């Protein structure tokens, strides 16, 4: 039986700013792009959340909900430095750390002998050390599988500590709403809903073949997750090859023009995600389009600058391959491989 921790800072960027200026603690605070530049909220503190503000919301909308919101552009060099300190603490507990973003990581503590092997004590230690040494509160979840550890860290946020011991996994998962499962986005959730499947207990009642019929390969995953099965290992040397975001539309986009309009928010989400990964060097861009007949096309280009116009060009070429309504749109960036990065000539 494995022991996995998922550590996740509470409103990370905002937490760093509040640490450095305590006068920001009690007032609504958000980190994000400006209204004038049609920016979005990257993160906000809990006072801001009481106004209904959340991450990925357009800044203009956030300011309508809360006109006296304090908006900061964000200091990513500072966030990266705090992130390195946090990662160092994680590594004191175990070498098996898989960072997911600047403020989030999985830790495999199965073979840790300290703390008498108690995942609960380890999680407690992690929270105390992170707070004492970086001034940042971290929510931690502990469970025998990755997807459960991640759900657990979110369970009692902020400053949470939730443990799902092996003997409680079955009951915990049974009552879990399906939209909490790893990989279930709004489109899949909507389809599950029309099938009358609301919880994992409902999912378990579905025959395996039916799930495969309805959801293809993902049907197997649903079958397993609803039984608490998730064998994915904690990957320490994971080398990311690309960063991407995509959306399946509720209604197919009828033409190129409407697809182009849907591109801007995707590009914005992508650039946020690239920033969250510490702005690694990019090797190329791609656009992915699934048409209403489920055919899929991906168009990739190396050497284009990472600006919305580049994606717009790629989309035009991709769309002209089929000239059909668009069901799904994705944008992404290929990363320079670690190997190539090491071979880059050093600046003089
Ligand atoms: Mg977080």
Tab-separated table of C-alpha atoms and ligand atoms in Angstrom:
chain	number	residue	atom	x	y	z
A	1	UNK	CA	0.000	0.000	0.000
A	2	UNK	CA	1.473	3.349	-1.032
A	3	UNK	CA	1.475	6.586	0.970
A	4	UNK	CA	1.150	9.677	-1.195
A	5	UNK	CA	1.060	13.272	0.013
A	6	UNK	CA	-0.234	16.149	-2.068
A	7	UNK	CA	0.933	19.554	-0.855
A	8	UNK	CA	-0.759	22.664	-2.213
A	9	UNK	CA	-0.239	26.249	-1.048
A	10	UNK	CA	-3.343	28.294	-0.245
A	11	UNK	CA	-3.802	31.136	-2.778
A	12	UNK	CA	-0.058	31.086	-3.364
A	13	UNK	CA	0.734	34.369	-5.154
A	14	UNK	CA	-1.631	36.293	-2.872
A	15	UNK	CA	-0.176	34.512	0.174
A	16	UNK	CA	3.331	35.650	-0.738
A	17	UNK	CA	2.164	39.259	-1.125
A	18	UNK	CA	0.259	39.147	2.195
A	19	UNK	CA	3.321	37.730	3.925
A	20	UNK	CA	5.408	40.654	2.674
A	21	UNK	CA	2.764	43.282	3.447
A	22	UNK	CA	0.430	42.246	6.290
A	23	UNK	CA	-1.835	45.256	5.600
A	24	UNK	CA	-3.092	43.266	2.586
A	25	UNK	CA	-4.340	40.396	4.740
A	26	UNK	CA	-7.797	41.626	5.617
A	27	UNK	CA	-8.658	43.398	2.350
A	28	UNK	CA	-9.763	41.797	-0.930
A	29	UNK	CA	-6.565	41.176	-2.937
A	30	UNK	CA	-6.012	39.625	-6.344
A	31	UNK	CA	-2.985	38.979	-8.544
A	32	UNK	CA	-3.774	39.306	-12.212
A	33	UNK	CA	-3.669	41.199	-15.484
A	34	UNK	CA	-5.153	44.687	-15.776
A	35	UNK	CA	-8.699	45.417	-16.908
A	36	UNK	CA	-7.315	47.643	-19.686
A	37	UNK	CA	-5.357	44.721	-21.134
A	38	UNK	CA	-8.334	42.393	-20.765
A	39	UNK	CA	-6.437	40.424	-18.136
A	40	UNK	CA	-7.666	37.620	-15.904
A	41	UNK	CA	-7.276	36.865	-12.192
A	42	UNK	CA	-4.423	34.436	-11.494
A	43	UNK	CA	-5.186	34.057	-7.807
A	44	UNK	CA	-6.972	35.937	-5.046
A	45	UNK	CA	-7.117	35.864	-1.255
A	46	UNK	CA	-10.079	34.648	0.811
A	47	UNK	CA	-11.578	38.123	1.499
A	48	UNK	CA	-11.749	38.546	-2.313
A	49	UNK	CA	-13.424	35.154	-2.673
A	50	UNK	CA	-16.310	36.263	-0.483
A	51	UNK	CA	-17.227	38.593	-3.393
A	52	UNK	CA	-17.375	35.607	-5.748
A	53	UNK	CA	-14.008	36.323	-7.330
A	54	UNK	CA	-11.997	33.295	-8.411
A	55	UNK	CA	-8.976	32.479	-10.559
A	56	UNK	CA	-9.372	32.612	-14.367
A	57	UNK	CA	-12.137	35.225	-13.996
A	58	UNK	CA	-11.705	38.278	-16.246
A	59	UNK	CA	-10.322	41.160	-14.209
A	60	UNK	CA	-13.060	43.458	-15.514
A	61	UNK	CA	-15.691	41.155	-14.013
A	62	UNK	CA	-13.790	40.868	-10.701
A	63	UNK	CA	-13.688	44.668	-10.436
A	64	UNK	CA	-17.422	44.869	-11.070
A	65	UNK	CA	-18.039	42.388	-8.233
A	66	UNK	CA	-15.654	44.238	-5.926
A	67	UNK	CA	-14.770	47.794	-7.046
A	68	UNK	CA	-12.337	48.316	-4.132
A	69	UNK	CA	-10.366	45.148	-4.994
A	70	UNK	CA	-6.605	45.617	-4.666
A	71	UNK	CA	-5.103	44.301	-7.890
A	72	UNK	CA	-1.392	43.500	-8.191
A	73	UNK	CA	0.435	42.449	-11.368
A	74	UNK	CA	2.450	39.726	-9.617
A	75	UNK	CA	6.181	39.301	-9.065
A	76	UNK	CA	7.023	35.933	-10.557
A	77	UNK	CA	10.729	36.058	-9.697
A	78	UNK	CA	9.705	36.331	-6.060
A	79	UNK	CA	7.155	33.477	-6.364
A	80	UNK	CA	9.764	31.242	-8.005
A	81	UNK	CA	12.195	31.904	-5.148
A	82	UNK	CA	9.551	30.934	-2.538
A	83	UNK	CA	8.732	27.886	-4.636
A	84	UNK	CA	12.363	26.751	-4.516
A	85	UNK	CA	12.348	27.050	-0.706
A	86	UNK	CA	9.161	24.956	-0.510
A	87	UNK	CA	10.576	22.300	-2.842
A	88	UNK	CA	13.678	22.113	-0.641
A	89	UNK	CA	11.501	21.328	2.392
A	90	UNK	CA	9.594	18.664	0.413
A	91	UNK	CA	12.932	17.064	-0.490
A	92	UNK	CA	13.973	16.893	3.160
A	93	UNK	CA	11.124	14.453	3.676
A	94	UNK	CA	11.636	12.310	0.571
A	95	UNK	CA	13.554	12.424	-2.718
A	96	UNK	CA	10.371	11.270	-4.492
A	97	UNK	CA	8.859	14.670	-5.243
A	98	UNK	CA	6.853	15.460	-8.374
A	99	UNK	CA	6.292	19.206	-8.736
A	100	UNK	CA	3.039	20.068	-10.537
A	101	UNK	CA	3.433	23.829	-10.523
A	102	UNK	CA	5.195	26.490	-8.461
A	103	UNK	CA	3.044	25.798	-5.402
A	104	UNK	CA	1.991	22.190	-5.676
A	105	UNK	CA	3.651	18.756	-5.542
A	106	UNK	CA	3.094	15.061	-5.006
A	107	UNK	CA	5.384	13.276	-2.535
A	108	UNK	CA	5.713	9.511	-2.314
A	109	UNK	CA	6.456	8.833	1.370
A	110	UNK	CA	5.816	5.081	1.291
A	111	UNK	CA	9.374	4.254	2.331
A	112	UNK	CA	9.950	7.102	4.778
A	113	UNK	CA	10.834	5.657	8.201
A	114	UNK	CA	10.787	8.945	10.119
A	115	UNK	CA	7.660	9.864	12.092
A	116	UNK	CA	7.199	6.125	12.718
A	117	UNK	CA	6.028	5.967	9.123
A	118	UNK	CA	2.883	7.972	9.931
A	119	UNK	CA	1.702	9.960	6.894
A	120	UNK	CA	-0.380	12.138	9.222
A	121	UNK	CA	2.674	13.207	11.224
A	122	UNK	CA	4.649	13.776	8.033
A	123	UNK	CA	1.900	16.000	6.680
A	124	UNK	CA	1.818	17.893	9.986
A	125	UNK	CA	5.592	18.381	9.885
A	126	UNK	CA	5.434	19.583	6.288
A	127	UNK	CA	2.807	22.199	7.133
A	128	UNK	CA	4.734	23.462	10.166
A	129	UNK	CA	8.079	23.648	8.368
A	130	UNK	CA	6.644	25.421	5.319
A	131	UNK	CA	4.917	27.998	7.520
A	132	UNK	CA	7.934	28.516	9.794
A	133	UNK	CA	10.515	28.764	7.007
A	134	UNK	CA	8.587	30.474	4.188
A	135	UNK	CA	5.614	32.093	5.944
A	136	UNK	CA	3.225	30.303	3.592
A	137	UNK	CA	0.369	28.030	4.652
A	138	UNK	CA	0.112	24.746	2.812
A	139	UNK	CA	-2.815	22.343	2.647
A	140	UNK	CA	-1.815	18.697	2.627
A	141	UNK	CA	-3.714	15.567	1.696
A	142	UNK	CA	-2.555	12.016	2.392
A	143	UNK	CA	-3.941	8.910	0.673
A	144	UNK	CA	-2.883	5.636	-0.975
A	145	UNK	CA	-3.273	7.082	-4.511
A	146	UNK	CA	-2.481	10.301	-6.307
A	147	UNK	CA	-5.989	11.400	-7.273
A	148	UNK	CA	-7.199	10.852	-3.713
A	149	UNK	CA	-4.281	12.743	-2.181
A	150	UNK	CA	-5.106	15.679	-4.441
A	151	UNK	CA	-8.776	15.631	-3.494
A	152	UNK	CA	-7.766	15.368	0.168
A	153	UNK	CA	-5.512	18.457	0.054
A	154	UNK	CA	-8.481	20.445	-1.244
A	155	UNK	CA	-10.956	19.001	1.276
A	156	UNK	CA	-10.341	21.353	4.204
A	157	UNK	CA	-8.621	24.254	2.471
A	158	UNK	CA	-7.245	26.655	3.623
A	159	UNK	CA	-4.615	25.344	6.050
A	160	UNK	CA	-6.117	21.879	5.668
A	161	UNK	CA	-4.831	18.455	6.601
A	162	UNK	CA	-6.976	15.568	5.405
A	163	UNK	CA	-5.942	11.937	5.593
A	164	UNK	CA	-7.744	9.156	3.756
A	165	UNK	CA	-6.362	5.955	5.295
A	166	UNK	CA	-6.598	2.747	3.222
A	167	UNK	CA	-9.545	1.389	5.220
A	168	UNK	CA	-11.603	4.521	4.508
A	169	UNK	CA	-10.881	4.756	0.766
A	170	UNK	CA	-13.853	2.651	-0.291
A	171	UNK	CA	-16.488	4.633	1.609
A	172	UNK	CA	-14.843	7.962	0.784
A	173	UNK	CA	-14.795	7.294	-2.961
A	174	UNK	CA	-18.342	5.884	-3.033
A	175	UNK	CA	-19.862	9.182	-1.906
A	176	UNK	CA	-17.573	11.316	-4.074
A	177	UNK	CA	-19.304	13.433	-6.762
A	178	UNK	CA	-18.026	12.365	-10.209
A	179	UNK	CA	-16.853	15.871	-11.092
A	180	UNK	CA	-14.175	15.538	-8.392
A	181	UNK	CA	-12.471	12.762	-10.372
A	182	UNK	CA	-9.177	13.444	-12.114
A	183	UNK	CA	-9.818	14.159	-15.797
A	184	UNK	CA	-13.571	14.784	-15.546
A	185	UNK	CA	-14.080	18.230	-17.046
A	186	UNK	CA	-17.339	20.108	-17.615
A	187	UNK	CA	-18.159	18.190	-20.835
A	188	UNK	CA	-17.739	14.713	-19.306
A	189	UNK	CA	-19.530	15.831	-16.142
A	190	UNK	CA	-22.486	16.990	-18.240
A	191	UNK	CA	-22.668	13.666	-20.052
A	192	UNK	CA	-22.462	11.696	-16.819
A	193	UNK	CA	-25.242	13.873	-15.499
A	194	UNK	CA	-27.535	13.082	-18.436
A	195	UNK	CA	-26.860	9.385	-17.781
A	196	UNK	CA	-28.019	9.912	-14.191
A	197	UNK	CA	-24.546	9.296	-12.762
A	198	UNK	CA	-23.821	11.721	-9.921
A	199	UNK	CA	-21.484	9.883	-7.547
A	200	UNK	CA	-18.820	7.227	-7.757
A	201	UNK	CA	-21.307	4.777	-6.234
A	202	UNK	CA	-23.509	5.426	-9.302
A	203	UNK	CA	-20.488	4.887	-11.550
A	204	UNK	CA	-19.687	1.555	-9.917
A	205	UNK	CA	-23.130	0.262	-10.874
A	206	UNK	CA	-22.330	0.757	-14.578
A	207	UNK	CA	-21.054	-2.281	-16.461
A	208	UNK	CA	-17.485	-1.863	-17.745
A	209	UNK	CA	-18.605	-2.280	-21.374
A	210	UNK	CA	-21.184	0.477	-21.052
A	211	UNK	CA	-18.536	2.937	-19.809
A	212	UNK	CA	-16.256	2.009	-22.723
A	213	UNK	CA	-19.161	2.512	-25.153
A	214	UNK	CA	-19.965	5.911	-23.702
A	215	UNK	CA	-16.523	7.308	-22.974
A	216	UNK	CA	-14.011	5.293	-25.013
A	217	UNK	CA	-10.630	4.849	-23.365
A	218	UNK	CA	-11.596	7.201	-20.552
A	219	UNK	CA	-14.321	4.706	-19.602
A	220	UNK	CA	-11.658	2.397	-18.183
A	221	UNK	CA	-10.265	5.248	-16.133
A	222	UNK	CA	-13.726	6.066	-14.764
A	223	UNK	CA	-14.232	2.405	-13.913
A	224	UNK	CA	-10.958	2.361	-11.951
A	225	UNK	CA	-11.141	5.764	-10.286
A	226	UNK	CA	-14.664	5.083	-9.008
A	227	UNK	CA	-13.136	2.112	-7.160
A	228	UNK	CA	-10.247	4.151	-5.767
A	229	UNK	CA	-7.748	2.638	-8.211
A	230	UNK	CA	-5.047	4.978	-9.526
A	231	UNK	CA	-1.674	3.359	-10.132
A	232	UNK	CA	0.080	6.443	-11.499
A	233	UNK	CA	3.498	6.681	-9.838
A	234	UNK	CA	4.985	9.867	-8.408
A	235	UNK	CA	7.320	10.897	-11.211
A	236	UNK	CA	10.401	12.713	-10.040
A	237	UNK	CA	12.204	13.089	-13.310
A	238	UNK	CA	9.178	13.812	-15.332
A	239	UNK	CA	10.229	15.876	-18.256
A	240	UNK	CA	7.417	17.946	-19.550
A	241	UNK	CA	7.293	17.985	-23.311
A	242	UNK	CA	4.534	20.501	-23.732
A	243	UNK	CA	2.092	22.730	-21.903
A	244	UNK	CA	-1.398	23.045	-23.329
A	245	UNK	CA	-5.004	23.960	-22.601
A	246	UNK	CA	-8.148	22.986	-24.439
A	247	UNK	CA	-11.913	23.409	-24.287
A	248	UNK	CA	-14.787	21.319	-25.555
A	249	UNK	CA	-17.613	23.682	-26.415
A	250	UNK	CA	-21.154	23.112	-25.255
A	251	UNK	CA	-22.310	23.983	-28.772
A	252	UNK	CA	-20.110	23.441	-31.815
A	253	UNK	CA	-18.633	26.664	-33.194
A	254	UNK	CA	-20.144	27.023	-36.665
A	255	UNK	CA	-17.319	28.752	-38.538
A	256	UNK	CA	-13.743	29.984	-38.522
A	257	UNK	CA	-14.745	33.400	-37.240
A	258	UNK	CA	-16.381	32.032	-34.095
A	259	UNK	CA	-13.430	29.691	-33.550
A	260	UNK	CA	-11.058	32.660	-33.789
A	261	UNK	CA	-13.102	34.456	-31.134
A	262	UNK	CA	-12.811	31.460	-28.819
A	263	UNK	CA	-9.038	31.499	-29.191
A	264	UNK	CA	-8.261	34.573	-27.036
A	265	UNK	CA	-9.321	33.141	-23.638
A	266	UNK	CA	-7.461	29.907	-24.431
A	267	UNK	CA	-4.267	31.820	-25.247
A	268	UNK	CA	-4.605	33.667	-21.971
A	269	UNK	CA	-5.010	30.440	-19.993
A	270	UNK	CA	-1.991	29.013	-21.791
A	271	UNK	CA	0.231	31.954	-20.960
A	272	UNK	CA	-0.818	31.710	-17.298
A	273	UNK	CA	0.004	28.044	-17.278
A	274	UNK	CA	3.398	28.662	-18.888
A	275	UNK	CA	4.055	31.298	-16.215
A	276	UNK	CA	3.070	28.832	-13.477
A	277	UNK	CA	5.700	26.444	-14.809
A	278	UNK	CA	8.351	29.132	-14.449
A	279	UNK	CA	8.334	30.342	-18.085
A	280	UNK	CA	10.499	27.593	-19.597
A	281	UNK	CA	12.040	28.175	-23.054
A	282	UNK	CA	9.588	27.254	-25.827
A	283	UNK	CA	10.464	25.276	-28.939
A	284	UNK	CA	7.207	25.645	-30.862
A	285	UNK	CA	3.476	26.288	-30.806
A	286	UNK	CA	0.524	24.156	-31.801
A	287	UNK	CA	-3.203	24.362	-32.300
A	288	UNK	CA	-5.470	21.349	-31.984
A	289	UNK	CA	-8.945	21.218	-33.520
A	290	UNK	CA	-11.572	18.508	-33.203
A	291	UNK	CA	-14.386	18.953	-35.687
A	292	UNK	CA	-18.045	18.037	-35.307
A	293	UNK	CA	-17.385	14.715	-37.074
A	294	UNK	CA	-14.776	13.971	-34.327
A	295	UNK	CA	-11.894	14.175	-36.798
A	296	UNK	CA	-8.848	15.685	-35.177
A	297	UNK	CA	-6.150	17.857	-36.659
A	298	UNK	CA	-3.074	19.361	-35.043
A	299	UNK	CA	-1.001	22.043	-36.637
A	300	UNK	CA	2.387	22.831	-35.239
A	301	UNK	CA	4.979	25.425	-36.024
A	302	UNK	CA	8.466	26.070	-34.789
A	303	UNK	CA	9.831	29.569	-34.816
A	304	UNK	CA	6.610	31.552	-34.447
A	305	UNK	CA	6.566	34.014	-31.528
A	306	UNK	CA	4.265	33.002	-28.638
A	307	UNK	CA	1.643	35.694	-29.315
A	308	UNK	CA	-2.094	35.320	-30.049
A	309	UNK	CA	-1.569	36.201	-33.744
A	310	UNK	CA	0.580	33.078	-34.197
A	311	UNK	CA	-2.166	30.840	-32.825
A	312	UNK	CA	-4.689	32.636	-34.988
A	313	UNK	CA	-2.578	31.849	-38.094
A	314	UNK	CA	-2.265	28.192	-37.103
A	315	UNK	CA	-6.004	27.947	-36.441
A	316	UNK	CA	-6.816	29.337	-39.882
A	317	UNK	CA	-4.623	26.689	-41.554
A	318	UNK	CA	-5.953	23.894	-39.338
A	319	UNK	CA	-9.572	24.866	-39.937
A	320	UNK	CA	-9.098	25.020	-43.712
A	321	UNK	CA	-8.236	21.323	-43.672
A	322	UNK	CA	-11.859	20.410	-42.972
A	323	UNK	CA	-14.074	23.528	-43.147
A	324	UNK	CA	-16.420	22.094	-40.519
A	325	UNK	CA	-17.961	23.249	-37.232
A	326	UNK	CA	-15.521	23.014	-34.325
A	327	UNK	CA	-16.183	20.845	-31.283
A	328	UNK	CA	-12.915	21.256	-29.393
A	329	UNK	CA	-10.130	23.779	-29.546
A	330	UNK	CA	-6.711	23.505	-27.922
A	331	UNK	CA	-3.560	25.617	-27.910
A	332	UNK	CA	-0.168	24.576	-26.653
A	333	UNK	CA	3.556	25.170	-26.560
A	334	UNK	CA	6.306	22.601	-27.007
A	335	UNK	CA	9.105	22.976	-24.514
A	336	UNK	CA	12.801	22.916	-25.308
A	337	UNK	CA	13.947	19.486	-24.124
A	338	UNK	CA	16.252	19.268	-21.131
A	339	UNK	CA	18.884	17.788	-23.392
A	340	UNK	CA	18.699	20.614	-25.916
A	341	UNK	CA	18.710	23.124	-23.091
A	342	UNK	CA	21.970	21.725	-21.767
A	343	UNK	CA	23.478	21.984	-25.230
A	344	UNK	CA	22.576	25.643	-25.652
A	345	UNK	CA	25.733	27.725	-25.914
A	346	UNK	CA	26.386	29.638	-22.710
A	347	UNK	CA	25.926	33.376	-23.036
A	348	UNK	CA	29.294	35.154	-22.952
B	1	LIG	MG1	-2.431	26.170	-4.766
